[in-house]
Every structure is written in C-alpha cells, then in structure tokens.
Short mmCIF file of C-alpha atoms in Angstrom, two decimals:
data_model
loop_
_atom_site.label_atom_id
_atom_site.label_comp_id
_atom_site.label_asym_id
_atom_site.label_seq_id
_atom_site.Cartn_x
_atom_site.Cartn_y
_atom_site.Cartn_z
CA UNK A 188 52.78 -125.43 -59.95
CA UNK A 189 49.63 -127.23 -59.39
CA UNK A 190 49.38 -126.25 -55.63
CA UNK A 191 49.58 -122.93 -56.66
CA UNK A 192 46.66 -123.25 -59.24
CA UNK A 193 44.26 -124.47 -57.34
CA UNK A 194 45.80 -121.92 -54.13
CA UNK A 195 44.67 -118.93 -56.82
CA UNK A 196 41.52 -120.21 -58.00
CA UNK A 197 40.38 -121.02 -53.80
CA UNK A 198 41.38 -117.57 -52.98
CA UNK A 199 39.58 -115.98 -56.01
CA UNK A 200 36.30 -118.23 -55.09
CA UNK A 201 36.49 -116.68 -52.28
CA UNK A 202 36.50 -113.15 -53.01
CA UNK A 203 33.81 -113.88 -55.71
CA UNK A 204 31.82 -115.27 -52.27
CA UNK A 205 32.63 -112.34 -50.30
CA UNK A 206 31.27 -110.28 -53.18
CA UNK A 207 28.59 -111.84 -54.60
CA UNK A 208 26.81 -112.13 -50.77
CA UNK A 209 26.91 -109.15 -50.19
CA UNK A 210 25.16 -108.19 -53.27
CA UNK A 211 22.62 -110.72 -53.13
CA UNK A 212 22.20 -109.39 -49.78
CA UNK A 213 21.88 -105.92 -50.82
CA UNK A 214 20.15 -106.65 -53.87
CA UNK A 215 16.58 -105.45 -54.16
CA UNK A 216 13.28 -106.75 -54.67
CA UNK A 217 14.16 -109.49 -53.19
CA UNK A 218 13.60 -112.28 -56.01
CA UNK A 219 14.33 -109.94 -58.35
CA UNK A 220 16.79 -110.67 -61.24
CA UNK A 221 20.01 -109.04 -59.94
CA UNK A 222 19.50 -110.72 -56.69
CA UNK A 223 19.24 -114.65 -58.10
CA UNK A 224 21.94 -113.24 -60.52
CA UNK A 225 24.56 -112.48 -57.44
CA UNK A 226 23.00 -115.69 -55.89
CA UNK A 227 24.04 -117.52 -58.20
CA UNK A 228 27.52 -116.35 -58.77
CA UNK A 229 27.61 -117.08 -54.72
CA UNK A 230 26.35 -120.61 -54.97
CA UNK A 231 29.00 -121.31 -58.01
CA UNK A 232 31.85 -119.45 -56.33
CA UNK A 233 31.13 -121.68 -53.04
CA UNK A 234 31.26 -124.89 -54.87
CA UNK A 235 34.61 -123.90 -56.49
CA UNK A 236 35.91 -123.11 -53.21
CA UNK A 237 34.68 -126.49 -51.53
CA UNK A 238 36.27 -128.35 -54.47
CA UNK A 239 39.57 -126.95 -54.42
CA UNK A 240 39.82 -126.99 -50.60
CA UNK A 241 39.04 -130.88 -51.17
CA UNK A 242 42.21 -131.15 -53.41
CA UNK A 243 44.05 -128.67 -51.16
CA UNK A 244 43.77 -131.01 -48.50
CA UNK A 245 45.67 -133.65 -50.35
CA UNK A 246 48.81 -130.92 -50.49
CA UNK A 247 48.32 -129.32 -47.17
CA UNK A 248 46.23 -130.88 -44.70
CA UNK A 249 43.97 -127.76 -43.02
CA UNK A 250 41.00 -129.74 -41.83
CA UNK A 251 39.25 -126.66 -40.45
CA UNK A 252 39.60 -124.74 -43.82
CA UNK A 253 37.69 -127.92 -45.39
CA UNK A 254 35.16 -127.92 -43.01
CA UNK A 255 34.34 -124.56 -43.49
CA UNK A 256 34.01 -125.31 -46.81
CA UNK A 257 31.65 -128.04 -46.53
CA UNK A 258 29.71 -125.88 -44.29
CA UNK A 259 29.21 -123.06 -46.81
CA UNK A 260 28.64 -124.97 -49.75
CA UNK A 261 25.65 -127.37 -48.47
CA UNK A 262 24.10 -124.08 -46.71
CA UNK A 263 24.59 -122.34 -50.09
CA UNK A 264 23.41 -125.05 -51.93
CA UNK A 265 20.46 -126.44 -49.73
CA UNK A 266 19.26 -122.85 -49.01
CA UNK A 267 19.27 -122.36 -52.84
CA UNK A 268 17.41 -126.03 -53.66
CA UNK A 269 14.63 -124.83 -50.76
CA UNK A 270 13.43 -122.05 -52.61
CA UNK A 271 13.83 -124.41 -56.46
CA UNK A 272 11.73 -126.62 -54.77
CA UNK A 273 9.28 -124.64 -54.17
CA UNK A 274 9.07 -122.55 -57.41
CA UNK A 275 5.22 -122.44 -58.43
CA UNK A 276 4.20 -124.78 -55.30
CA UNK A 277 3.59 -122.92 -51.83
CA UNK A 278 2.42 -125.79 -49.35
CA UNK A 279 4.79 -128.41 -50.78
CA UNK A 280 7.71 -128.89 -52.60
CA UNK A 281 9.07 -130.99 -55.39
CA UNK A 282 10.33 -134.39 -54.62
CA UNK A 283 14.05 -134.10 -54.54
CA UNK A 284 16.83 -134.82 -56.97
CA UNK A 285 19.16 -137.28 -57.00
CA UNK A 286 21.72 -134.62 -56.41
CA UNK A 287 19.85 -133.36 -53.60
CA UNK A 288 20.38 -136.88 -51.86
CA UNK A 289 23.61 -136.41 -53.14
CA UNK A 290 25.28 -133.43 -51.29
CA UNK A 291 23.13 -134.87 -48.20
CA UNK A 292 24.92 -138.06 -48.28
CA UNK A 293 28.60 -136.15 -49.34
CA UNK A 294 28.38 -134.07 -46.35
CA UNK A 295 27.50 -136.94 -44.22
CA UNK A 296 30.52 -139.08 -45.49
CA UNK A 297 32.68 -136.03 -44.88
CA UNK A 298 31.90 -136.06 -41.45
CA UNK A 299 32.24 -139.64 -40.89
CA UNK A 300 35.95 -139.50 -42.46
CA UNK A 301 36.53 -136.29 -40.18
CA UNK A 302 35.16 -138.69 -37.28
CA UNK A 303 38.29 -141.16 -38.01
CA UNK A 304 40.77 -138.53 -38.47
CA UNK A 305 40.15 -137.39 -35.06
CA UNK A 306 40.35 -141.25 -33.75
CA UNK A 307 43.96 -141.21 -35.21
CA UNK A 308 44.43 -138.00 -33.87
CA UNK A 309 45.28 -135.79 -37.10
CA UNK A 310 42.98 -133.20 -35.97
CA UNK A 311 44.76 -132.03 -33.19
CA UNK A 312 43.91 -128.93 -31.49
CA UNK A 313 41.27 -128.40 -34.73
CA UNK A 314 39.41 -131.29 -33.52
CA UNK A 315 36.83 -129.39 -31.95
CA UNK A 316 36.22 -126.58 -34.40
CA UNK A 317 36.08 -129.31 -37.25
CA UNK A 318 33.62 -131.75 -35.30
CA UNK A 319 32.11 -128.47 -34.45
CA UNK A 320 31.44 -127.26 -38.07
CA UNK A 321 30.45 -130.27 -39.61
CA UNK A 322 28.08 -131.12 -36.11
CA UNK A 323 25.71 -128.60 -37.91
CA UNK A 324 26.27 -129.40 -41.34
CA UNK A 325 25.30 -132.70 -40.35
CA UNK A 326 21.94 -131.29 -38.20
CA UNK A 327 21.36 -128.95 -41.83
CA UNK A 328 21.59 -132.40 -43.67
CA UNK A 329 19.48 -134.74 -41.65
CA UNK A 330 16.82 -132.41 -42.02
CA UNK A 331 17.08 -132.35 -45.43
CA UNK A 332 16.82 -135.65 -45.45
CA UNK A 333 14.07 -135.96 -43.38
CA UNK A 334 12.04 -133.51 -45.67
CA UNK A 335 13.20 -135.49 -48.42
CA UNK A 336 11.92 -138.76 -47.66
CA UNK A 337 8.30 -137.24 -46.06
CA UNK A 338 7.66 -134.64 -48.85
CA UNK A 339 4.20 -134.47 -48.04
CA UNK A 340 4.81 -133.38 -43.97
CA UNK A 341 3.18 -130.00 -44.03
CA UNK A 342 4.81 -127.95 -41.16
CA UNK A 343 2.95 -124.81 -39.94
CA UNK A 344 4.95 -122.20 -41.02
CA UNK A 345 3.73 -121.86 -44.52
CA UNK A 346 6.75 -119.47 -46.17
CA UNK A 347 9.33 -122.05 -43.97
CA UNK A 348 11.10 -122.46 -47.31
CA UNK A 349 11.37 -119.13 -47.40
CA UNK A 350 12.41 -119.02 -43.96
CA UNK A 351 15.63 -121.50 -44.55
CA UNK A 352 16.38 -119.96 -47.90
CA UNK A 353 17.30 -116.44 -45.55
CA UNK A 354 19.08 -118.76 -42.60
CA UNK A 355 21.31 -121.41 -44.70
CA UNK A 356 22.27 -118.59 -47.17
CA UNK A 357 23.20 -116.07 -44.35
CA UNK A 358 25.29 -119.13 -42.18
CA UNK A 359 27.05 -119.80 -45.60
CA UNK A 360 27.92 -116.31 -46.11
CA UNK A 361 29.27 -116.27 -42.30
CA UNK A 362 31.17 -119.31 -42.78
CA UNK A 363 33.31 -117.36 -45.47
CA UNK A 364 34.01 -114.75 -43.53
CA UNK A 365 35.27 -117.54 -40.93
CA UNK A 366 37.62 -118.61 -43.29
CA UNK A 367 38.70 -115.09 -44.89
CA UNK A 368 38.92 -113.42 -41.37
CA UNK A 369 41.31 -116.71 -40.13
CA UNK A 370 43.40 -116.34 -43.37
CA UNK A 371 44.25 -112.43 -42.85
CA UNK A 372 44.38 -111.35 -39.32
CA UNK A 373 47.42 -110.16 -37.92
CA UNK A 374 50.09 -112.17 -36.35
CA UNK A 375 49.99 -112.45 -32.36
CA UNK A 376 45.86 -112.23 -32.72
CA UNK A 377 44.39 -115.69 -31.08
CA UNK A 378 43.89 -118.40 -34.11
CA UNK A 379 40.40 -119.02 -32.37
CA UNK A 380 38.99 -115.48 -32.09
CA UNK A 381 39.92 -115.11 -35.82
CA UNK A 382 38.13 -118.17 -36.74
CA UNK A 383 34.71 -117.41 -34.73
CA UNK A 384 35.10 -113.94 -34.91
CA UNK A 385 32.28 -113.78 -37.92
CA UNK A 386 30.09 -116.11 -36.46
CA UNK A 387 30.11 -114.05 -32.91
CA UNK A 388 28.73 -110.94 -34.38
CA UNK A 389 26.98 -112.54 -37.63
CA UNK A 390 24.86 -114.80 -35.26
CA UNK A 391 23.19 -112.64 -33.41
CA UNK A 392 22.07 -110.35 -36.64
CA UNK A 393 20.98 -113.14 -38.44
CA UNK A 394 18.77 -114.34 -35.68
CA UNK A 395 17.59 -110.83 -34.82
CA UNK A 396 16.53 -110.63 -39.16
CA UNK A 397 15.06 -114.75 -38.74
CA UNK A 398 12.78 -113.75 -35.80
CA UNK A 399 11.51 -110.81 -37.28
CA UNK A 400 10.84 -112.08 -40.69
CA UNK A 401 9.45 -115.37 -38.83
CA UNK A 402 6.86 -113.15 -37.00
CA UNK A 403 5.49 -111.54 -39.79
CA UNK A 404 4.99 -114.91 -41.79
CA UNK A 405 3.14 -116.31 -38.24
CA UNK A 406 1.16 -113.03 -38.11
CA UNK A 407 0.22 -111.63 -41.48
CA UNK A 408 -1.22 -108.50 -39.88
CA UNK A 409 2.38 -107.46 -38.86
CA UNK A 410 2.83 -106.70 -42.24
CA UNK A 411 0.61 -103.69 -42.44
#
C-alpha cells in the first residue's frame, strides 16, 4: 500500500516537472509573475520527486533513478537560490542560508554513500551513470560552496547569476526527461540510449541558448 503511495505521488511530481518547465520556459517576460509562478511549482514538484525517490529506494533499490533525482533537485534548487540571492543586489549576493549549506552538504553525502555502494558492488552496470550524475552534482555543489564561503569574489561576468539561473534550471529540466524518457520507452530499445537520450539533444540547445545569452551580457552592444 505504501509503495504504491509514494509510486503515485513520484510519478505525479513528475508530470507536474514536465509541465511546469515547460511553462516556465515558455513563460513570458521573463521574471514576470506567471513565469516564477510555474518556477515554482517546478522547484516544489522536484523536491517531491527527490524525496520520494529517497524512500523508494528503501523498497526498490534504482540507484540511477535517485541520482537523477538528486541531480534535478539541487540544479532546481541552486539555480532558483542564485537568482534569491541576488534580488535587489547586482554585483553581490546575500550571504547564504543555512539551508543553502544544507542541500550543498546533502548532495555531497549522497555521493559519498553512492561512492560505497559501488565499493560493495550494488551498483552494478549503473555504476557509471550514477557516479556519472552525481560527478556533476558534486562540481554544481562545490561551486556553490566556494561562492558561499568567498561572497565577496566578484567574477567578471556581471549578470553570472543570471547566467546559472538559465543553465542549472535547464540541466534540471533535462534530467527529468532522463528519467521520464528511461521509464516509458519501448521494450527492446537500449536502457542507455533511453537514459541519455534527453541529455544528447538537450545539451547542445542549452549551450547554443548559454553562449548566446553569455555574449550579449559580455557585449552590451549586442543587444541593440
């Protein structure tokens, strides 16, 4: 009964991701009220999902499902701190909050228990996409970390908060689609090219959108 609780309320956080992404996405001016509105149903729907896939993984142990879960939530939710931050203060942010530390540390842990599972070899053939996922959590939250601790470090992009706000959201949003394409495809289709399918062709667009957003915060006069 339980299992298939929290199975429901993971696959309906999921949907509400799925959804609520693609309207933030969509969603215009950017800033605007309907776009933090659908950002924040994202951000809430993530954490929902990372929880139950925490408690999942006591029924039905799917270490790559978790990961992705980790992934998308601390994207979500740093990329959404960057910008709170920043609200009212350009050049430098607020100090950060305890639960900023917080989510830093938790993903760190995460990874450090995922580092022993694959010493006892429960991973198995996930090893590598787990280690994978959680290698760039863990790159996302020792940068955080490092901004937390030297608040005052002025780097030379002066909208980089922006910047990260429009990369961790967008790798969140392709880490669901990791996990929804890897849940639905067909049988017979490769387990691997159903879990990097989304990353394969969302990589490349997001870092086409970064680099042209990043040129016109280096060079105002692009903008006219």
């Amino acid at each position: 009964m339980l299992l298939s609780v929290l199975t429901t309320v993971h696959v309906i956080a999921g949907v509400f991701c799925l959804g609520a992404g693609a309207a933030s996405a969509l969603m215009k001016p950017k800033g605007g009220r309907w776009h933090r509105v659908a950002g924040r149903v994202f951000i809430r729907a993530l954490a929902v999902s990372a929880v139950t896939a925490g408690v999942l993984l006591c029924f039905r142990f799917q270490p790559f499902f978790f990961a992705l879960s980790v992934l998308s939530f601390y994207f979500g939710f740093s990329g959404t701190r960057v910008l709170e931050r920043h609200r009212g203060i350009v050049s430098r942010p607020a100090p950060a909050s305890p639960l900023d530390w917080l989510a830093a540390g938790a993903v760190l842990s995460v990874t450090v228990l995922a580092a022993y599972w694959h010493r006892i070899g429960v991973l198995g053939e996930d090893a590598g996409a787990v280690l994978g996922l959680l290698a760039f959590a863990v790159v996302a939250a020792g940068y955080d970390l490092w901004r937390f601790a030297l608040p005052g470090v002025r780097l030379p992009l002066q909208s980089l908060h922006v910047f990260e706000h429009l990369t961790k959201i967008s790798g969140a949003y392709i880490a669901v689609w990791c996990a929804f394409t890897a849940n639905v495809a067909p049988e017979g289709v490769p387990g691997v090219w159903t879990q990097i399918a989304p990353a394969v062709i969302g990589t490349p667009i997001l870092l086409f959108v970064a680099n042209r957003y990043y040129r016109k915060w280096r060079n105002p006069a692009a903008k006219r």
